[in-house]
Amino acid sequence: MFDVDKIRGDFPLLSQSPQGRRLVYLDNAATTQKPAVVIEAIGRFYETCNANVHRGAYALAEAATEAYERARRRVARFLHAPGPEGIIFTRNATEAINLVAYSWGLSQLKPGDEILLTEMEHHSNLVPWHLVAARTGARIRAVPLREDYELDLEAFYRLLSARTRLVALVHVSNVLGTINPVREFVQAAHDLGALVLVDGAQAVPHMPVDVQELGVDFYAFSGHKICGPTGIGVLYGRPELLEAMPPFLGGGDMINEVWVDRSTYAELPHKFEAGTPHLAGAVGLEVALDYVEGIGLDRIGAWSRRLADRAARELSSIPGVRVYRPREGSGVVSFTLAGVHAHDLATVLDAEGVAIRAGHHCAQPLMRRLGLQATARASFYLYNTEEEVEALLEAVRKAARLFAPLVERAIRSPVQG
Ligand code: PMP
């Protein structure tokens, strides 16, 4: 049995009434709450283990270094990576993708080369490639979305060619909840000699990920979306690729030898970690991974999906509500209420203590493809309950009553807002 009451007890913020109000927290795709074990581990690091890593010749610095490197080994096990040398700590998924764009992209791409993205990417897997394409002359192409909110695989096979150097795609969409068939993308891309980068920000919190089984070349995620702290993210890269790539940032800790006019670089993974890293963040992430794996990522994913499926089904039956979700999605439900801006909808929900996200969700090309400016988005995680789904539904019904004249006018007109 999935004991959600017990799980809720692990999260201090959920057992309080922040700002003295009810909180139904349904913005987990933006960031997740933190269990006490993670909060305590961060405090304990500063209380018992704080020193800079890889530098001091004293016991405390060795303990800090060991804690940091143990966290790296934990992440390697979590992703089923071949070893810790392919695990680079970054600030977040965004920085992990930028690392690949600037290091691999700037050094490898030439005019005429193509980077194949998709129409459902988060801006963090679009803008870095825009910046690099502008400097290298590479061309960006995108796999289109189908009417059923899945990627158009036939179009993917048409767009993929010997010119494609990199396929960069999201594992799970933060707007639609679509789960992309990464293995199929990898096989086809590798057959033509292209590399594959996967943005796993919304995948790792909801499913076990095995980077070797998927065959990906690069995989990025953020700690804060999987019960870990903010400010710590991960890039997995195939070690032989990382080995051949130039550093992204320069500074302390990433060097071998430095002269005034040149330097040589450290071995992996340190070559890509300039400056003092987020030590407490890495330690907190390790404990977060222990926590979610202790419950089971399969079970967490199934629970979030079950809540999202129910929310999607019942939201669809409210007149004027439209849900944007594939047949089998993750724990995310995007929806609109006809005639009502998503921000106004979210404001009404907030007054009921229901916290959802409204906007373009950093996916403007996708919004454009859907013919929308914004959606409301409820995203579920392991500590959400059936009662919270009901609170969401009740609040949306209330908004529909409040905005009834607008909703009715929009339903009668052919254009959905
Ligand atoms: N990719 C996806 C699919 C996301 O949902 C997000 C966060 N909304 C990111 C990337 C970026 O994550 P971060 O802001 O932690 O770098």
CSV table of C-alpha atoms and ligand atoms in Angstrom, one decimal:
chain,number,residue,atom,x,y,z
A,1,MET,CA,0.0,0.0,0.0
A,2,PHE,CA,1.1,3.5,-0.7
A,3,ASP,CA,1.0,5.2,2.7
A,4,VAL,CA,0.6,8.8,1.7
A,5,ASP,CA,-0.3,10.0,5.2
A,6,LYS,CA,3.0,8.6,6.5
A,7,ILE,CA,4.8,10.2,3.6
A,8,ARG,CA,3.2,13.6,4.3
A,9,GLY,CA,4.5,13.4,7.8
A,10,ASP,CA,8.1,13.4,6.4
A,11,PHE,CA,7.6,16.9,4.9
A,12,PRO,CA,7.7,19.7,7.5
A,13,LEU,CA,6.2,22.3,5.2
A,14,LEU,CA,3.1,20.2,4.5
A,15,SER,CA,2.3,19.8,8.2
A,16,GLN,CA,2.3,23.5,8.8
A,17,SER,CA,-0.1,26.1,7.3
A,18,PRO,CA,2.5,28.3,5.6
A,19,GLN,CA,1.3,32.0,5.8
A,20,GLY,CA,-1.5,30.8,8.0
A,21,ARG,CA,-3.4,29.4,5.1
A,22,ARG,CA,-4.4,26.0,3.8
A,23,LEU,CA,-1.9,24.7,1.3
A,24,VAL,CA,-2.8,22.2,-1.5
A,25,TYR,CA,0.6,22.2,-3.2
A,26,LEU,CA,0.2,21.2,-6.8
A,27,ASP,CA,3.2,22.8,-8.4
A,28,ASN,CA,5.6,19.9,-8.1
A,29,ALA,CA,6.8,20.2,-11.7
A,30,ALA,CA,8.2,23.6,-10.7
A,31,THR,CA,9.9,22.3,-7.5
A,32,THR,CA,9.1,19.8,-4.9
A,33,GLN,CA,9.0,20.1,-1.1
A,34,LYS,CA,11.8,18.7,1.0
A,35,PRO,CA,11.6,15.9,3.5
A,36,ALA,CA,13.0,16.5,7.0
A,37,VAL,CA,15.9,14.0,6.3
A,38,VAL,CA,17.1,16.2,3.5
A,39,ILE,CA,16.8,19.4,5.5
A,40,GLU,CA,18.6,17.8,8.4
A,41,ALA,CA,21.4,16.4,6.3
A,42,ILE,CA,22.1,19.9,5.0
A,43,GLY,CA,22.2,21.3,8.5
A,44,ARG,CA,24.4,18.3,9.7
A,45,PHE,CA,26.9,18.9,6.9
A,46,TYR,CA,27.5,22.5,8.1
A,47,GLU,CA,27.5,21.4,11.7
A,48,THR,CA,29.9,18.5,11.4
A,49,CYS,CA,31.6,18.3,8.1
A,50,ASN,CA,32.1,21.8,6.6
A,51,ALA,CA,35.4,22.5,4.9
A,52,ASN,CA,36.4,23.1,1.3
A,53,VAL,CA,37.0,20.0,-0.9
A,54,HIS,CA,40.0,18.6,-2.8
A,55,ARG,CA,42.3,21.2,-1.2
A,56,GLY,CA,42.9,21.1,2.5
A,57,ALA,CA,45.5,18.7,3.9
A,58,TYR,CA,43.6,18.1,7.1
A,59,ALA,CA,41.0,15.6,8.4
A,60,LEU,CA,38.0,17.8,8.1
A,61,ALA,CA,38.7,18.7,4.5
A,62,GLU,CA,39.1,15.0,3.8
A,63,ALA,CA,35.7,14.3,5.4
A,64,ALA,CA,34.1,17.0,3.3
A,65,THR,CA,35.7,15.7,0.1
A,66,GLU,CA,34.6,12.2,1.0
A,67,ALA,CA,31.0,13.3,1.6
A,68,TYR,CA,30.9,15.2,-1.7
A,69,GLU,CA,32.5,12.3,-3.7
A,70,ARG,CA,30.1,9.8,-2.0
A,71,ALA,CA,27.2,11.9,-3.2
A,72,ARG,CA,28.6,11.6,-6.7
A,73,ARG,CA,28.9,7.8,-6.5
A,74,ARG,CA,25.3,7.8,-5.2
A,75,VAL,CA,24.1,9.8,-8.3
A,76,ALA,CA,26.1,7.4,-10.5
A,77,ARG,CA,24.2,4.4,-9.0
A,78,PHE,CA,20.9,6.3,-9.2
A,79,LEU,CA,21.3,6.8,-13.0
A,80,HIS,CA,23.0,3.4,-13.5
A,81,ALA,CA,26.0,5.2,-15.0
A,82,PRO,CA,29.1,3.1,-15.5
A,83,GLY,CA,31.0,5.1,-12.9
A,84,PRO,CA,31.3,8.5,-11.0
A,85,GLU,CA,33.7,10.1,-13.6
A,86,GLY,CA,30.7,10.7,-15.9
A,87,ILE,CA,28.7,12.5,-13.2
A,88,ILE,CA,29.2,16.3,-13.2
A,89,PHE,CA,27.6,18.4,-10.5
A,90,THR,CA,26.1,21.6,-11.9
A,91,ARG,CA,23.7,24.2,-10.5
A,92,ASN,CA,20.6,22.7,-12.2
A,93,ALA,CA,19.4,21.0,-15.4
A,94,THR,CA,19.7,24.3,-17.3
A,95,GLU,CA,23.4,24.6,-16.5
A,96,ALA,CA,24.0,20.9,-17.4
A,97,ILE,CA,22.5,21.5,-20.9
A,98,ASN,CA,24.5,24.8,-21.3
A,99,LEU,CA,27.7,22.8,-20.4
A,100,VAL,CA,27.1,20.5,-23.3
A,101,ALA,CA,26.0,23.3,-25.6
A,102,TYR,CA,29.1,25.5,-24.9
A,103,SER,CA,31.7,22.7,-24.5
A,104,TRP,CA,30.6,20.1,-27.1
A,105,GLY,CA,28.5,22.4,-29.3
A,106,LEU,CA,30.9,25.3,-29.8
A,107,SER,CA,33.9,23.0,-30.4
A,108,GLN,CA,32.1,20.5,-32.7
A,109,LEU,CA,29.4,22.2,-34.7
A,110,LYS,CA,30.0,23.7,-38.2
A,111,PRO,CA,27.9,25.6,-40.7
A,112,GLY,CA,25.4,23.1,-42.2
A,113,ASP,CA,25.3,20.8,-39.2
A,114,GLU,CA,21.9,20.3,-37.7
A,115,ILE,CA,20.7,20.1,-34.1
A,116,LEU,CA,17.3,18.3,-33.9
A,117,LEU,CA,15.1,19.4,-31.0
A,118,THR,CA,11.4,19.0,-30.5
A,119,GLU,CA,8.4,21.3,-30.3
A,120,MET,CA,7.8,20.4,-26.6
A,121,GLU,CA,11.2,21.5,-25.2
A,122,HIS,CA,11.6,23.6,-22.2
A,123,HIS,CA,13.4,26.9,-22.9
A,124,SER,CA,16.4,25.4,-21.1
A,125,ASN,CA,16.8,22.9,-24.0
A,126,LEU,CA,16.2,25.5,-26.7
A,127,VAL,CA,18.0,28.8,-25.8
A,128,PRO,CA,21.4,27.2,-25.3
A,129,TRP,CA,21.2,25.7,-28.8
A,130,HIS,CA,20.1,29.1,-30.2
A,131,LEU,CA,23.1,30.7,-28.7
A,132,VAL,CA,25.5,28.0,-30.0
A,133,ALA,CA,23.8,27.8,-33.4
A,134,ALA,CA,24.2,31.6,-33.9
A,135,ARG,CA,28.0,31.3,-33.2
A,136,THR,CA,28.6,28.1,-35.2
A,137,GLY,CA,26.3,28.4,-38.2
A,138,ALA,CA,24.5,25.2,-37.2
A,139,ARG,CA,20.9,24.9,-38.1
A,140,ILE,CA,18.1,24.0,-35.7
A,141,ARG,CA,15.2,21.7,-36.6
A,142,ALA,CA,12.4,20.5,-34.5
A,143,VAL,CA,10.3,17.3,-34.3
A,144,PRO,CA,6.6,18.4,-34.5
A,145,LEU,CA,3.9,17.5,-32.0
A,146,ARG,CA,0.9,15.4,-33.1
A,147,GLU,CA,-2.7,16.1,-32.2
A,148,ASP,CA,-2.6,13.4,-29.5
A,149,TYR,CA,0.2,15.3,-27.7
A,150,GLU,CA,2.9,12.8,-28.7
A,151,LEU,CA,5.9,13.6,-30.9
A,152,ASP,CA,5.5,12.8,-34.5
A,153,LEU,CA,8.0,9.9,-35.0
A,154,GLU,CA,7.5,9.7,-38.7
A,155,ALA,CA,8.5,13.3,-38.9
A,156,PHE,CA,11.5,12.5,-36.7
A,157,TYR,CA,12.7,9.9,-39.1
A,158,ARG,CA,12.3,12.3,-42.0
A,159,LEU,CA,14.1,15.1,-40.2
A,160,LEU,CA,17.0,12.9,-39.0
A,161,SER,CA,19.8,12.8,-41.5
A,162,ALA,CA,23.6,12.6,-41.9
A,163,ARG,CA,23.6,16.3,-41.2
A,164,THR,CA,22.2,15.8,-37.7
A,165,ARG,CA,24.9,16.0,-35.1
A,166,LEU,CA,22.8,16.1,-32.0
A,167,VAL,CA,19.2,15.1,-31.0
A,168,ALA,CA,18.3,17.0,-27.9
A,169,LEU,CA,14.9,16.1,-26.4
A,170,VAL,CA,12.9,16.1,-23.2
A,171,HIS,CA,12.3,12.8,-21.5
A,172,VAL,CA,9.0,13.9,-19.9
A,173,SER,CA,7.2,17.1,-21.0
A,174,ASN,CA,6.7,19.6,-18.1
A,175,VAL,CA,3.5,20.9,-19.8
A,176,LEU,CA,1.8,17.8,-21.3
A,177,GLY,CA,3.3,15.0,-19.2
A,178,THR,CA,4.1,13.1,-22.5
A,179,ILE,CA,6.7,10.4,-21.9
A,180,ASN,CA,9.0,10.2,-24.9
A,181,PRO,CA,10.4,6.9,-26.3
A,182,VAL,CA,14.0,7.9,-25.7
A,183,ARG,CA,15.4,4.5,-26.6
A,184,GLU,CA,13.9,4.7,-30.1
A,185,PHE,CA,15.3,8.2,-30.6
A,186,VAL,CA,18.7,7.0,-29.4
A,187,GLN,CA,18.8,4.0,-31.7
A,188,ALA,CA,17.8,6.0,-34.8
A,189,ALA,CA,20.2,8.9,-34.0
A,190,HIS,CA,23.2,6.6,-33.3
A,191,ASP,CA,22.5,4.7,-36.5
A,192,LEU,CA,23.3,8.0,-38.3
A,193,GLY,CA,26.2,9.0,-36.0
A,194,ALA,CA,24.3,11.7,-34.1
A,195,LEU,CA,24.6,12.1,-30.3
A,196,VAL,CA,21.6,12.3,-28.0
A,197,LEU,CA,21.1,14.6,-25.0
A,198,VAL,CA,18.1,14.1,-22.8
A,199,ASP,CA,16.5,16.6,-20.5
A,200,GLY,CA,15.4,14.4,-17.6
A,201,ALA,CA,14.2,17.2,-15.3
A,202,GLN,CA,10.7,15.8,-15.2
A,203,ALA,CA,11.6,12.2,-15.6
A,204,VAL,CA,13.9,11.2,-12.8
A,205,PRO,CA,11.4,12.3,-10.1
A,206,HIS,CA,8.8,9.8,-11.5
A,207,MET,CA,10.6,6.8,-12.9
A,208,PRO,CA,13.8,4.8,-12.6
A,209,VAL,CA,16.2,5.9,-15.2
A,210,ASP,CA,19.1,3.8,-16.6
A,211,VAL,CA,21.3,5.9,-18.8
A,212,GLN,CA,23.2,2.8,-20.1
A,213,GLU,CA,20.0,1.0,-21.0
A,214,LEU,CA,18.6,4.1,-22.7
A,215,GLY,CA,21.9,4.5,-24.5
A,216,VAL,CA,22.0,8.3,-24.1
A,217,ASP,CA,25.1,10.3,-24.5
A,218,PHE,CA,24.1,13.1,-22.1
A,219,TYR,CA,21.4,13.2,-19.5
A,220,ALA,CA,20.5,16.3,-17.3
A,221,PHE,CA,18.4,16.8,-14.2
A,222,SER,CA,17.9,19.1,-11.3
A,223,GLY,CA,18.0,18.1,-7.6
A,224,HIS,CA,15.2,20.4,-6.5
A,225,LYS,CA,12.5,18.5,-8.5
A,226,ILE,CA,13.2,15.2,-6.7
A,227,CYS,CA,13.0,16.3,-3.1
A,228,GLY,CA,16.6,17.6,-3.1
A,229,PRO,CA,17.9,21.1,-2.5
A,230,THR,CA,17.9,23.9,-5.0
A,231,GLY,CA,21.3,24.9,-6.5
A,232,ILE,CA,22.4,21.3,-7.3
A,233,GLY,CA,21.9,19.6,-10.6
A,234,VAL,CA,23.6,16.8,-12.6
A,235,LEU,CA,25.0,16.2,-16.0
A,236,TYR,CA,25.7,12.6,-16.9
A,237,GLY,CA,27.9,12.3,-20.0
A,238,ARG,CA,29.5,9.2,-21.5
A,239,PRO,CA,33.0,9.4,-20.1
A,240,GLU,CA,34.8,9.1,-23.5
A,241,LEU,CA,32.8,12.1,-24.8
A,242,LEU,CA,33.4,14.2,-21.7
A,243,GLU,CA,37.1,13.3,-22.0
A,244,ALA,CA,37.3,14.7,-25.4
A,245,MET,CA,35.4,17.9,-24.6
A,246,PRO,CA,37.0,21.2,-23.6
A,247,PRO,CA,36.2,22.7,-20.2
A,248,PHE,CA,33.1,24.8,-19.9
A,249,LEU,CA,34.1,27.1,-17.0
A,250,GLY,CA,37.6,27.8,-15.9
A,251,GLY,CA,39.0,28.4,-12.4
A,252,GLY,CA,40.1,26.6,-9.3
A,253,ASP,CA,39.7,22.9,-8.9
A,254,MET,CA,39.4,22.1,-12.7
A,255,ILE,CA,43.1,22.4,-13.5
A,256,ASN,CA,46.1,20.2,-13.6
A,257,GLU,CA,48.8,22.9,-14.0
A,258,VAL,CA,48.6,26.6,-14.5
A,259,TRP,CA,51.1,29.1,-15.9
A,260,VAL,CA,50.3,32.8,-16.4
A,261,ASP,CA,49.5,32.2,-20.1
A,262,ARG,CA,48.1,28.7,-20.2
A,263,SER,CA,46.8,25.7,-18.2
A,264,THR,CA,46.2,22.0,-18.4
A,265,TYR,CA,43.1,20.5,-17.1
A,266,ALA,CA,42.1,18.0,-14.4
A,267,GLU,CA,40.8,14.5,-15.0
A,268,LEU,CA,37.1,13.8,-15.2
A,269,PRO,CA,34.8,14.7,-13.5
A,270,HIS,CA,36.8,17.7,-12.0
A,271,LYS,CA,37.6,19.2,-15.4
A,272,PHE,CA,34.0,20.4,-15.5
A,273,GLU,CA,33.6,21.6,-11.9
A,274,ALA,CA,35.3,25.0,-11.6
A,275,GLY,CA,35.3,26.7,-8.2
A,276,THR,CA,33.9,25.6,-4.9
A,277,PRO,CA,30.9,23.4,-5.5
A,278,HIS,CA,27.6,23.2,-3.7
A,279,LEU,CA,28.8,20.7,-1.2
A,280,ALA,CA,25.8,20.7,1.1
A,281,GLY,CA,23.6,20.5,-1.9
A,282,ALA,CA,25.3,17.4,-3.2
A,283,VAL,CA,25.0,15.8,0.3
A,284,GLY,CA,21.3,16.8,0.4
A,285,LEU,CA,20.7,15.4,-3.0
A,286,GLU,CA,22.3,12.0,-2.0
A,287,VAL,CA,19.8,11.8,0.9
A,288,ALA,CA,16.9,12.8,-1.3
A,289,LEU,CA,17.8,10.0,-3.7
A,290,ASP,CA,17.9,7.6,-0.8
A,291,TYR,CA,14.5,8.9,0.3
A,292,VAL,CA,12.7,8.5,-3.0
A,293,GLU,CA,14.3,5.2,-3.9
A,294,GLY,CA,13.4,3.9,-0.4
A,295,ILE,CA,9.8,4.4,-1.3
A,296,GLY,CA,10.3,3.3,-4.9
A,297,LEU,CA,10.3,5.5,-8.0
A,298,ASP,CA,7.9,3.1,-9.8
A,299,ARG,CA,5.5,3.4,-6.9
A,300,ILE,CA,5.9,7.2,-6.8
A,301,GLY,CA,5.4,7.5,-10.5
A,302,ALA,CA,2.3,5.3,-10.4
A,303,TRP,CA,0.8,7.3,-7.5
A,304,SER,CA,1.4,10.7,-9.2
A,305,ARG,CA,-0.1,9.3,-12.5
A,306,ARG,CA,-3.1,8.0,-10.7
A,307,LEU,CA,-3.9,11.4,-9.2
A,308,ALA,CA,-3.2,13.2,-12.5
A,309,ASP,CA,-5.4,10.7,-14.4
A,310,ARG,CA,-8.3,11.3,-12.1
A,311,ALA,CA,-7.8,15.1,-12.2
A,312,ALA,CA,-7.6,15.0,-16.0
A,313,ARG,CA,-10.7,12.9,-16.3
A,314,GLU,CA,-12.8,15.0,-13.9
A,315,LEU,CA,-11.6,18.3,-15.1
A,316,SER,CA,-12.6,17.4,-18.6
A,317,SER,CA,-16.2,17.0,-17.5
A,318,ILE,CA,-16.4,20.6,-16.3
A,319,PRO,CA,-18.0,22.7,-19.1
A,320,GLY,CA,-15.4,25.0,-20.7
A,321,VAL,CA,-12.4,23.1,-19.4
A,322,ARG,CA,-10.0,21.6,-21.9
A,323,VAL,CA,-7.2,19.3,-20.8
A,324,TYR,CA,-4.0,18.9,-22.8
A,325,ARG,CA,-2.6,15.5,-22.1
A,326,PRO,CA,-1.7,12.3,-24.0
A,327,ARG,CA,-3.4,9.0,-23.4
A,328,GLU,CA,-0.6,8.0,-21.0
A,329,GLY,CA,1.0,10.9,-19.3
A,330,SER,CA,3.0,11.5,-16.2
A,331,GLY,CA,1.8,13.4,-13.1
A,332,VAL,CA,1.2,16.7,-14.9
A,333,VAL,CA,-2.2,18.0,-16.0
A,334,SER,CA,-2.4,21.2,-18.2
A,335,PHE,CA,-5.8,22.7,-18.8
A,336,THR,CA,-7.6,25.9,-19.8
A,337,LEU,CA,-11.0,27.3,-18.9
A,338,ALA,CA,-12.6,28.8,-22.0
A,339,GLY,CA,-12.7,32.6,-22.0
A,340,VAL,CA,-10.6,32.9,-18.8
A,341,HIS,CA,-6.9,33.7,-18.7
A,342,ALA,CA,-4.9,31.0,-16.9
A,343,HIS,CA,-3.5,33.6,-14.5
A,344,ASP,CA,-7.0,34.6,-13.4
A,345,LEU,CA,-7.9,31.0,-12.9
A,346,ALA,CA,-4.7,30.4,-10.8
A,347,THR,CA,-5.6,33.5,-8.7
A,348,VAL,CA,-9.0,32.1,-7.9
A,349,LEU,CA,-7.5,28.7,-7.0
A,350,ASP,CA,-4.9,30.5,-4.8
A,351,ALA,CA,-7.7,32.1,-2.9
A,352,GLU,CA,-8.9,28.5,-2.1
A,353,GLY,CA,-5.4,27.5,-1.0
A,354,VAL,CA,-4.7,25.5,-4.2
A,355,ALA,CA,-1.3,26.3,-5.6
A,356,ILE,CA,-0.9,25.6,-9.3
A,357,ARG,CA,1.2,27.1,-12.0
A,358,ALA,CA,-0.1,29.3,-14.8
A,359,GLY,CA,1.7,30.6,-17.8
A,360,HIS,CA,3.7,29.4,-20.8
A,361,HIS,CA,5.8,27.1,-18.5
A,362,CYS,CA,9.0,28.1,-20.3
A,363,ALA,CA,7.7,26.3,-23.4
A,364,GLN,CA,6.6,29.1,-25.7
A,365,PRO,CA,7.1,27.1,-28.9
A,366,LEU,CA,4.8,24.5,-27.5
A,367,MET,CA,2.2,27.1,-26.5
A,368,ARG,CA,2.3,28.5,-30.0
A,369,ARG,CA,1.8,25.0,-31.4
A,370,LEU,CA,-1.2,24.5,-29.2
A,371,GLY,CA,-2.6,27.9,-30.2
A,372,LEU,CA,-2.5,29.2,-26.6
A,373,GLN,CA,-0.8,31.9,-24.6
A,374,ALA,CA,-0.9,30.0,-21.4
A,375,THR,CA,-2.3,27.0,-19.6
A,376,ALA,CA,-3.0,26.3,-15.9
A,377,ARG,CA,-1.0,23.3,-14.7
A,378,ALA,CA,-1.5,21.0,-11.7
A,379,SER,CA,1.4,18.7,-11.1
A,380,PHE,CA,1.3,15.9,-8.5
A,381,TYR,CA,3.9,14.1,-6.4
A,382,LEU,CA,4.3,11.4,-3.8
A,383,TYR,CA,2.7,13.4,-0.9
A,384,ASN,CA,-0.4,14.6,-2.8
A,385,THR,CA,-3.7,13.0,-1.9
A,386,GLU,CA,-7.1,12.2,-3.4
A,387,GLU,CA,-8.6,14.9,-1.2
A,388,GLU,CA,-6.2,17.4,-2.8
A,389,VAL,CA,-7.5,16.3,-6.3
A,390,GLU,CA,-11.0,17.0,-5.0
A,391,ALA,CA,-9.9,20.4,-3.6
A,392,LEU,CA,-8.5,21.2,-7.1
A,393,LEU,CA,-11.7,20.2,-8.8
A,394,GLU,CA,-13.9,22.1,-6.3
A,395,ALA,CA,-11.8,25.2,-6.8
A,396,VAL,CA,-11.9,25.0,-10.7
A,397,ARG,CA,-15.7,24.5,-10.5
A,398,LYS,CA,-15.9,27.6,-8.3
A,399,ALA,CA,-13.8,29.5,-10.8
A,400,ALA,CA,-16.1,28.3,-13.6
A,401,ARG,CA,-19.2,29.6,-11.7
A,402,LEU,CA,-17.4,32.9,-10.9
A,403,PHE,CA,-16.5,33.5,-14.6
A,404,ALA,CA,-19.7,31.9,-15.9
A,405,PRO,CA,-20.6,34.7,-18.4
A,406,LEU,CA,-17.1,34.7,-19.9
A,407,VAL,CA,-17.0,30.9,-20.1
A,408,GLU,CA,-20.4,30.6,-21.7
A,409,ARG,CA,-19.6,33.3,-24.3
A,410,ALA,CA,-16.3,31.5,-25.1
A,411,ILE,CA,-18.0,28.1,-25.4
A,412,ARG,CA,-20.5,29.7,-27.9
A,413,SER,CA,-17.7,31.3,-29.9
A,414,PRO,CA,-15.4,28.9,-31.9
A,415,VAL,CA,-12.1,30.3,-30.5
A,416,GLN,CA,-10.8,28.8,-27.3
A,417,GLY,CA,-8.9,31.2,-25.1
B,1,PMP,N1,13.5,20.9,-18.3
B,1,PMP,C1,12.3,20.7,-17.9
B,1,PMP,C2,11.4,19.8,-18.7
B,1,PMP,C3,11.8,21.4,-16.8
B,1,PMP,O1,10.5,21.2,-16.4
B,1,PMP,C4,12.6,22.3,-16.1
B,1,PMP,C5,12.1,23.1,-14.9
B,1,PMP,N2,10.9,23.7,-15.1
B,1,PMP,C6,13.9,22.5,-16.6
B,1,PMP,C7,14.3,21.8,-17.7
B,1,PMP,C8,14.9,23.4,-16.0
B,1,PMP,O2,15.1,23.1,-14.7
B,1,PMP,P1,16.0,24.1,-13.8
B,1,PMP,O3,15.3,25.4,-13.8
B,1,PMP,O4,16.1,23.4,-12.4
B,1,PMP,O5,17.3,24.2,-14.5
